[in-house]
Amino acid sequence: MSARLDAKRRAALGEDAEPKAVEEEEQRRSHKEIEESGQRLAKLLFEGTQMVTNIQVAADLQETQRRAEEAELKLRRLERLEKEAKSGTAMFAEITSRWALATERTIPQELWQLLDRQQQRCTRLLEQKNQLISDLQQELKNKDEQYVQAIKQQSDDINLLLERMEEQIRTMLKTYRHKLLQIEKAFELERRELLDSNKKKWEEAIQAHNTQELEYIHTRLRKVEEFEKQLKQLLLQDEEEYNSMKIQLEIEVQNLEKQLQQMKAAYQLTQEKLDFNLQVLRKQDEENAIIRSQQKRKINRLYTIFSNLRTKLAKQEQQFREEGQSLTTHCERIMAKCKVVQRKMRHFALSDSEKFTEVWLMNEEEAKGLMRKALDADFVIHTQQLGLHWEEPHYWFLNNVGPLGCYKAKRRATELAAQILTGGTHSALEEREKEMEKVGSEGGGKENTMKAEDKVAPLRNICKKTAKRILELVSDESGFLLEGKQLRLLQALGRDDRILMKLDSIFGALGIDSEDDLHQLLDFFLHYKAREVTVRQSQGSPGGDVTDPAEDREHGGSSPQRDELKLPQSPPASLPSASIRTDDVLRILNAFMWDFNKPREKDESPKDVLPERDSSRDEEYWAALAHVIPQPVLKLWDALAAALEEYYNVLTSRATLLAETSVLQQQNSELCVLLEEYVSSRVNSELLCPPTKWMDLSLACPREAQRAPKAKAEML
Amino acid sequence: MQQPAPGDGGRAISSLYPPPASLAAEHRVIEDPEWSLATVPHLTDLCLQHIIHNFGKNPVLNRLLPEHQRKVLDRLSTDVPLAVTANLIRDEDYWKRCCTERWQVCDISNYGGSWKRMFMERHLENVVKRFIPNSTDPNQVLELIPLCKDYVRKLEVDQFLPPLQVDQKEEMDDDDTGSDFGDDEVSMHHYDIGVLITALPHLEELHLTYGMKDCGMNFEWNLFDFTHQDCCNLAVALKKCHNLKVFKLTRSKVDDNQTRLLVRNLLDHPCLVELNLSHNLIRDKGAQAVGKLINCSRLETLDLCNNQIHHEGAQALAQALAENSTLTSLNLRLNCLEDKGGEAIGHALLTNTTLKSIHLGSNNLSEPTATVFSQVLAQNTTLTNINFSCNHLGLDGGKQLLDGLANNKTLTEFDLRLAEVGQETEYLIHQIVWANREVARLGSLQNAPAKPL
């Protein structure tokens, strides 16, 4: 075994070398040898193993044959045994059946005969069985012999096997050795051949190398000579160069020495300078150190200050925060105060305005009185003094009552509504006023204008009736806005009152507050209507909003029922309201509320603030009041005064003169009496020339003079 | 001058060596005029000598210098108890000495090149072989387990002694006729090898033969019984041997039920690669069980030679073979497959692509099998080795096989000896196979040229 393994290994080794050989030289003898030997060895091995295994195969065959025979024999044996068993049982059955007969036999001879026969049969059966047993034992013996033979044969086989194996090993070893030798020889041969060829190559190469070497030596010698020559030349040249260089260098050395000395001097100088500088720098350094320490100290100080400041800052911040807090609280307090003050201010403003109006009214009254007085005086002057026609001047301010620019406070919506609803009474009042106007024809002009104003205000451009109608509709339809309890209470009231109360609460619910809102509402109703009307293209009757006072008055006194009755009779006025169907009211109201709430939200805030009073016209007003009597009239008055003064003077002088005249007349009359007495006295008649003659003339003259001033006065 | 040094040495040695003989030798040396210092052994040598002498009592080895270790191991007696040396000495030379002294034939190649393993395995085998149930102390084996469990990889036990009383055995030895004595009542169970093999963690190969050797004229059939109890013990133990790769149970009269019991415990074994149940009494049922095992394990080699498998078992094996993809070698030599079984296996080989070697020698096959196999030879490209020796293929069968082989390039061995195919056919087939083999040889050379054997 080991030898075979060895051989295999060697073969493998040989085969290992094979591919390399293939690479090197395809047709190499060793390779061929190895190939051949490999094949031969494989064949040998195969044959050997065939030889060895042949024994096993033969044994197998024998075994199979034996088994087949065995099986056959077994089968035959079984058959025989079965047959035997069958015949045996048959015989036994016969015997047992005969025993039954034995009981029937009574004769001893017969019984004996029977028994004898039975015995014979039994012996036959036993003989048969014994025969079988002996046969089988014979077979067993044969088998034993066969077994011994088989063992012998097998031992022979094994011996043969061993022999063959040994032989095989031997032959294999021999052949392997032989082959190995052959291969080795082949390799040797090859090696020798290779060596020879390599030696040849080597020698050739060496010869070539030698010749080359010689050539090289020759060339080298030549070159050496050349180089020697060159060297000599170079030496000469170099010597010259060297000399010149030496001289140059010496000169240079001298120069350099000089320079060195100079440099040394410079060095010393610079050294001194540097020393000095060094000292200076050191001092500076020291100073710097001092300064640095100072700076450090300063820094420390500043640090402490900084920290102090920081703490201070913190404190300050704390303080300020506290202050801020106190200030905010203060501010809040002030705000509260301010609010209080504002409230107060508003209150005061209200009271001030009231006072103002009061004062105004008082002053105005006073002024008006004075003015009236002046006007009366003017009237008197004109009419009595001058005899001119006097006209009452028409000034805007004359009718003014109360402070300027402050319009009437807006009436509340309900009031307006009430006004609208109670239009009858209102118009009755108006009527009365009209009558009054007619009675007081002269002063009625003023009041007329006021009336016109008044009438326009409550119902800007809406027919009162329409408005009333709308409001009624609203009150009827929006009953749901009221509480049930209220409604029940309202049942007790009269119709107008009920409507009014209803409206009041409805407005409260809708948020309609002021007169303007109500106007807006009414406008909205009408616009809505108008839109519908235009849509409908109905027979246009736009005259509804044109109201003539006559018609107004006509409807004025009537009760609402009558109003309703009259509605169809006055189609142009009532059409728009009539055409508002009750169904639409709620829709319109809804739309209105939608629009109405928008602006309301915007101007909620400045509501409280009182309107700034415009005092610019006050002065004018008062001035106008003061100058109710125009300048020309005053001038007239002045001239009149002066003339009257003069007149007065004249009159006074006249009076004095009159007194004189009266005195003189008295004197005259006394004198006349005296004269008459004289004349009458017989003294006169006695006189040549009586005084009576010339005196008559003088007496007639005073009477004419008295008459003249009277004319003059009349002339004035 | 020389007096004190040897004297000291002598005293020192005498203290180390109590036997008086050495002292006497020293004295003699002292008196010897031709005595020289060169002949005096070194103290280290003497110490080593002492260590060697007392190695059994005080094994000092690992603390020595390498050179001294070497000396100790070279001179250490092979009689030192195994309990001391087993786990201490790794040196191969020592174990080689042990082996060669104990056994004449020592083929180390069967033991992975390790002398120590060889010694351990063979020692253990010897102990098991001589174990007589009920009389030998089981501790004899159990004590060995911790010593050798790290080294034993293969266990070849070709003898299991039956449990007989020693005196009975002697009696039997003495008296041939008393062989029937007490056969009936004594249970014939053999040593329960399960105790041993489950304790060996590295066990990879297990070869068992339940039988007796050299019984001579004391032969009795019941000496060779493989009882059910033995089989149960073995099967349970096998299931626990997870590293087992090769299992051989030969010449042990294993019957169908025992085969099935073994197979049931070997199903899905993680490592088992080779199973050898040759020379047993396995019939069709057992073959069916083995067929089931083929596809439930990683078996590569299956040897069922010299059993009693007929065509039913062969059909079961063939069915398993048709689906299998691990088995490479199947040996059915010396069975009774006959043509039905042979055809079934041939049909299975038409689909199988892993099986390389099949042995159908001595199976009573004839021409129908040959026709099927000619088809197999034409189609299959994995089979390299077919053995039809000792069958009755006949001349026509041989020709059909030759036709099938005409285009085959893989078959390298085709044994048709004693198959009655005729010399000419055999020669032609041999030529074709030889050519294939040459091609395969060259191919393997080219594929792995530098692979030393």
PDB file of N, CA and C in Angstrom, chain B residues 91-135:
ATOM      1  N   ASP B  91       3.604  15.847  23.890  1.00  0.00           N
ATOM      2  CA  ASP B  91       4.691  15.493  22.983  1.00  0.00           C
ATOM      3  C   ASP B  91       4.385  14.223  22.204  1.00  0.00           C
ATOM      4  N   GLU B  92       4.522  14.285  20.894  1.00  0.00           N
ATOM      5  CA  GLU B  92       4.161  13.164  20.039  1.00  0.00           C
ATOM      6  C   GLU B  92       5.140  12.003  20.169  1.00  0.00           C
ATOM      7  N   ASP B  93       6.378  12.326  20.422  1.00  0.00           N
ATOM      8  CA  ASP B  93       7.385  11.269  20.476  1.00  0.00           C
ATOM      9  C   ASP B  93       7.099  10.297  21.612  1.00  0.00           C
ATOM     10  N   TYR B  94       6.709  10.872  22.734  1.00  0.00           N
ATOM     11  CA  TYR B  94       6.380  10.019  23.882  1.00  0.00           C
ATOM     12  C   TYR B  94       5.257   9.072  23.511  1.00  0.00           C
ATOM     13  N   TRP B  95       4.229   9.628  22.880  1.00  0.00           N
ATOM     14  CA  TRP B  95       3.067   8.805  22.538  1.00  0.00           C
ATOM     15  C   TRP B  95       3.432   7.796  21.458  1.00  0.00           C
ATOM     16  N   LYS B  96       4.344   8.200  20.596  1.00  0.00           N
ATOM     17  CA  LYS B  96       4.803   7.245  19.589  1.00  0.00           C
ATOM     18  C   LYS B  96       5.469   6.038  20.256  1.00  0.00           C
ATOM     19  N   ARG B  97       6.270   6.356  21.253  1.00  0.00           N
ATOM     20  CA  ARG B  97       6.909   5.258  21.981  1.00  0.00           C
ATOM     21  C   ARG B  97       5.860   4.365  22.624  1.00  0.00           C
ATOM     22  N   CYS B  98       4.853   5.011  23.239  1.00  0.00           N
ATOM     23  CA  CYS B  98       3.785   4.241  23.880  1.00  0.00           C
ATOM     24  C   CYS B  98       3.131   3.310  22.874  1.00  0.00           C
ATOM     25  N   CYS B  99       2.792   3.870  21.704  1.00  0.00           N
ATOM     26  CA  CYS B  99       2.077   3.082  20.699  1.00  0.00           C
ATOM     27  C   CYS B  99       2.936   1.932  20.205  1.00  0.00           C
ATOM     28  N   THR B 100       4.151   2.251  19.825  1.00  0.00           N
ATOM     29  CA  THR B 100       4.977   1.219  19.209  1.00  0.00           C
ATOM     30  C   THR B 100       5.305   0.122  20.210  1.00  0.00           C
ATOM     31  N   GLU B 101       5.425   0.460  21.475  1.00  0.00           N
ATOM     32  CA  GLU B 101       5.705  -0.562  22.462  1.00  0.00           C
ATOM     33  C   GLU B 101       4.509  -1.467  22.662  1.00  0.00           C
ATOM     34  N   ARG B 102       3.321  -0.904  22.471  1.00  0.00           N
ATOM     35  CA  ARG B 102       2.120  -1.666  22.803  1.00  0.00           C
ATOM     36  C   ARG B 102       1.617  -2.449  21.597  1.00  0.00           C
ATOM     37  N   TRP B 103       1.690  -1.831  20.426  1.00  0.00           N
ATOM     38  CA  TRP B 103       1.144  -2.517  19.245  1.00  0.00           C
ATOM     39  C   TRP B 103       2.211  -2.656  18.186  1.00  0.00           C
ATOM     40  N   GLN B 104       2.108  -3.725  17.440  1.00  0.00           N
ATOM     41  CA  GLN B 104       3.107  -3.936  16.392  1.00  0.00           C
ATOM     42  C   GLN B 104       2.834  -3.043  15.188  1.00  0.00           C
ATOM     43  N   VAL B 105       1.550  -3.048  14.791  1.00  0.00           N
ATOM     44  CA  VAL B 105       1.205  -2.293  13.581  1.00  0.00           C
ATOM     45  C   VAL B 105       0.598  -0.958  13.996  1.00  0.00           C
ATOM     46  N   CYS B 106       1.224   0.060  13.517  1.00  0.00           N
ATOM     47  CA  CYS B 106       0.714   1.396  13.842  1.00  0.00           C
ATOM     48  C   CYS B 106       0.667   2.227  12.567  1.00  0.00           C
ATOM     49  N   ASP B 107      -0.529   2.375  12.039  1.00  0.00           N
ATOM     50  CA  ASP B 107      -0.656   3.220  10.839  1.00  0.00           C
ATOM     51  C   ASP B 107      -1.237   4.558  11.265  1.00  0.00           C
ATOM     52  N   ILE B 108      -0.335   5.490  11.380  1.00  0.00           N
ATOM     53  CA  ILE B 108      -0.747   6.781  11.951  1.00  0.00           C
ATOM     54  C   ILE B 108      -1.675   7.551  11.017  1.00  0.00           C
ATOM     55  N   SER B 109      -1.635   7.172   9.703  1.00  0.00           N
ATOM     56  CA  SER B 109      -2.449   7.942   8.760  1.00  0.00           C
ATOM     57  C   SER B 109      -3.939   7.773   9.059  1.00  0.00           C
ATOM     58  N   ASN B 110      -4.322   6.694   9.723  1.00  0.00           N
ATOM     59  CA  ASN B 110      -5.728   6.508  10.071  1.00  0.00           C
ATOM     60  C   ASN B 110      -6.149   7.356  11.267  1.00  0.00           C
ATOM     61  N   TYR B 111      -5.203   8.003  11.926  1.00  0.00           N
ATOM     62  CA  TYR B 111      -5.529   8.755  13.138  1.00  0.00           C
ATOM     63  C   TYR B 111      -5.145  10.230  12.992  1.00  0.00           C
ATOM     64  N   GLY B 112      -5.227  10.702  11.796  1.00  0.00           N
ATOM     65  CA  GLY B 112      -4.979  12.132  11.584  1.00  0.00           C
ATOM     66  C   GLY B 112      -3.556  12.531  11.895  1.00  0.00           C
ATOM     67  N   GLY B 113      -2.605  11.584  11.835  1.00  0.00           N
ATOM     68  CA  GLY B 113      -1.199  11.919  12.043  1.00  0.00           C
ATOM     69  C   GLY B 113      -0.863  12.202  13.487  1.00  0.00           C
ATOM     70  N   SER B 114      -1.759  11.831  14.393  1.00  0.00           N
ATOM     71  CA  SER B 114      -1.491  12.127  15.798  1.00  0.00           C
ATOM     72  C   SER B 114      -1.305  10.834  16.574  1.00  0.00           C
ATOM     73  N   TRP B 115      -0.118  10.663  17.145  1.00  0.00           N
ATOM     74  CA  TRP B 115       0.178   9.455  17.924  1.00  0.00           C
ATOM     75  C   TRP B 115      -0.645   9.421  19.192  1.00  0.00           C
ATOM     76  N   LYS B 116      -0.822  10.590  19.759  1.00  0.00           N
ATOM     77  CA  LYS B 116      -1.552  10.629  21.014  1.00  0.00           C
ATOM     78  C   LYS B 116      -2.994  10.189  20.796  1.00  0.00           C
ATOM     79  N   ARG B 117      -3.572  10.686  19.700  1.00  0.00           N
ATOM     80  CA  ARG B 117      -4.948  10.323  19.388  1.00  0.00           C
ATOM     81  C   ARG B 117      -5.045   8.821  19.152  1.00  0.00           C
ATOM     82  N   MET B 118      -4.044   8.328  18.437  1.00  0.00           N
ATOM     83  CA  MET B 118      -4.016   6.894  18.163  1.00  0.00           C
ATOM     84  C   MET B 118      -3.973   6.105  19.461  1.00  0.00           C
ATOM     85  N   PHE B 119      -3.110   6.536  20.347  1.00  0.00           N
ATOM     86  CA  PHE B 119      -2.973   5.811  21.608  1.00  0.00           C
ATOM     87  C   PHE B 119      -4.281   5.839  22.379  1.00  0.00           C
ATOM     88  N   MET B 120      -4.850   7.053  22.475  1.00  0.00           N
ATOM     89  CA  MET B 120      -6.071   7.205  23.242  1.00  0.00           C
ATOM     90  C   MET B 120      -7.180   6.358  22.651  1.00  0.00           C
ATOM     91  N   GLU B 121      -7.369   6.448  21.339  1.00  0.00           N
ATOM     92  CA  GLU B 121      -8.466   5.738  20.707  1.00  0.00           C
ATOM     93  C   GLU B 121      -8.292   4.229  20.858  1.00  0.00           C
ATOM     94  N   ARG B 122      -7.106   3.786  20.586  1.00  0.00           N
ATOM     95  CA  ARG B 122      -6.914   2.337  20.633  1.00  0.00           C
ATOM     96  C   ARG B 122      -7.003   1.817  22.056  1.00  0.00           C
ATOM     97  N   HIS B 123      -6.502   2.622  22.972  1.00  0.00           N
ATOM     98  CA  HIS B 123      -6.600   2.219  24.378  1.00  0.00           C
ATOM     99  C   HIS B 123      -8.068   2.093  24.778  1.00  0.00           C
ATOM    100  N   LEU B 124      -8.847   3.104  24.423  1.00  0.00           N
ATOM    101  CA  LEU B 124     -10.260   3.100  24.749  1.00  0.00           C
ATOM    102  C   LEU B 124     -10.968   1.925  24.071  1.00  0.00           C
ATOM    103  N   GLU B 125     -10.618   1.699  22.797  1.00  0.00           N
ATOM    104  CA  GLU B 125     -11.207   0.572  22.078  1.00  0.00           C
ATOM    105  C   GLU B 125     -10.915  -0.737  22.805  1.00  0.00           C
ATOM    106  N   ASN B 126      -9.682  -0.879  23.224  1.00  0.00           N
ATOM    107  CA  ASN B 126      -9.317  -2.121  23.916  1.00  0.00           C
ATOM    108  C   ASN B 126     -10.130  -2.306  25.181  1.00  0.00           C
ATOM    109  N   VAL B 127     -10.285  -1.211  25.919  1.00  0.00           N
ATOM    110  CA  VAL B 127     -11.042  -1.312  27.163  1.00  0.00           C
ATOM    111  C   VAL B 127     -12.478  -1.720  26.859  1.00  0.00           C
ATOM    112  N   VAL B 128     -13.072  -1.098  25.843  1.00  0.00           N
ATOM    113  CA  VAL B 128     -14.467  -1.400  25.522  1.00  0.00           C
ATOM    114  C   VAL B 128     -14.589  -2.829  25.016  1.00  0.00           C
ATOM    115  N   LYS B 129     -13.614  -3.233  24.214  1.00  0.00           N
ATOM    116  CA  LYS B 129     -13.663  -4.582  23.653  1.00  0.00           C
ATOM    117  C   LYS B 129     -13.631  -5.631  24.756  1.00  0.00           C
ATOM    118  N   ARG B 130     -12.934  -5.361  25.787  1.00  0.00           N
ATOM    119  CA  ARG B 130     -12.799  -6.367  26.860  1.00  0.00           C
ATOM    120  C   ARG B 130     -13.832  -6.187  27.946  1.00  0.00           C
ATOM    121  N   PHE B 131     -14.725  -5.265  27.736  1.00  0.00           N
ATOM    122  CA  PHE B 131     -15.713  -4.993  28.769  1.00  0.00           C
ATOM    123  C   PHE B 131     -16.739  -6.110  28.782  1.00  0.00           C
ATOM    124  N   ILE B 132     -16.920  -6.717  29.948  1.00  0.00           N
ATOM    125  CA  ILE B 132     -17.935  -7.760  30.076  1.00  0.00           C
ATOM    126  C   ILE B 132     -19.019  -7.206  30.985  1.00  0.00           C
ATOM    127  N   PRO B 133     -20.210  -7.064  30.444  1.00  0.00           N
ATOM    128  CA  PRO B 133     -21.289  -6.498  31.266  1.00  0.00           C
ATOM    129  C   PRO B 133     -21.507  -7.336  32.506  1.00  0.00           C
ATOM    130  N   ASN B 134     -21.897  -6.641  33.585  1.00  0.00           N
ATOM    131  CA  ASN B 134     -22.207  -7.227  34.885  1.00  0.00           C
ATOM    132  C   ASN B 134     -20.997  -7.747  35.632  1.00  0.00           C
ATOM    133  N   SER B 135     -19.857  -7.810  34.955  1.00  0.00           N
ATOM    134  CA  SER B 135     -18.698  -8.292  35.706  1.00  0.00           C
ATOM    135  C   SER B 135     -17.581  -7.259  35.734  1.00  0.00           C
TER     136      SER B 135
END
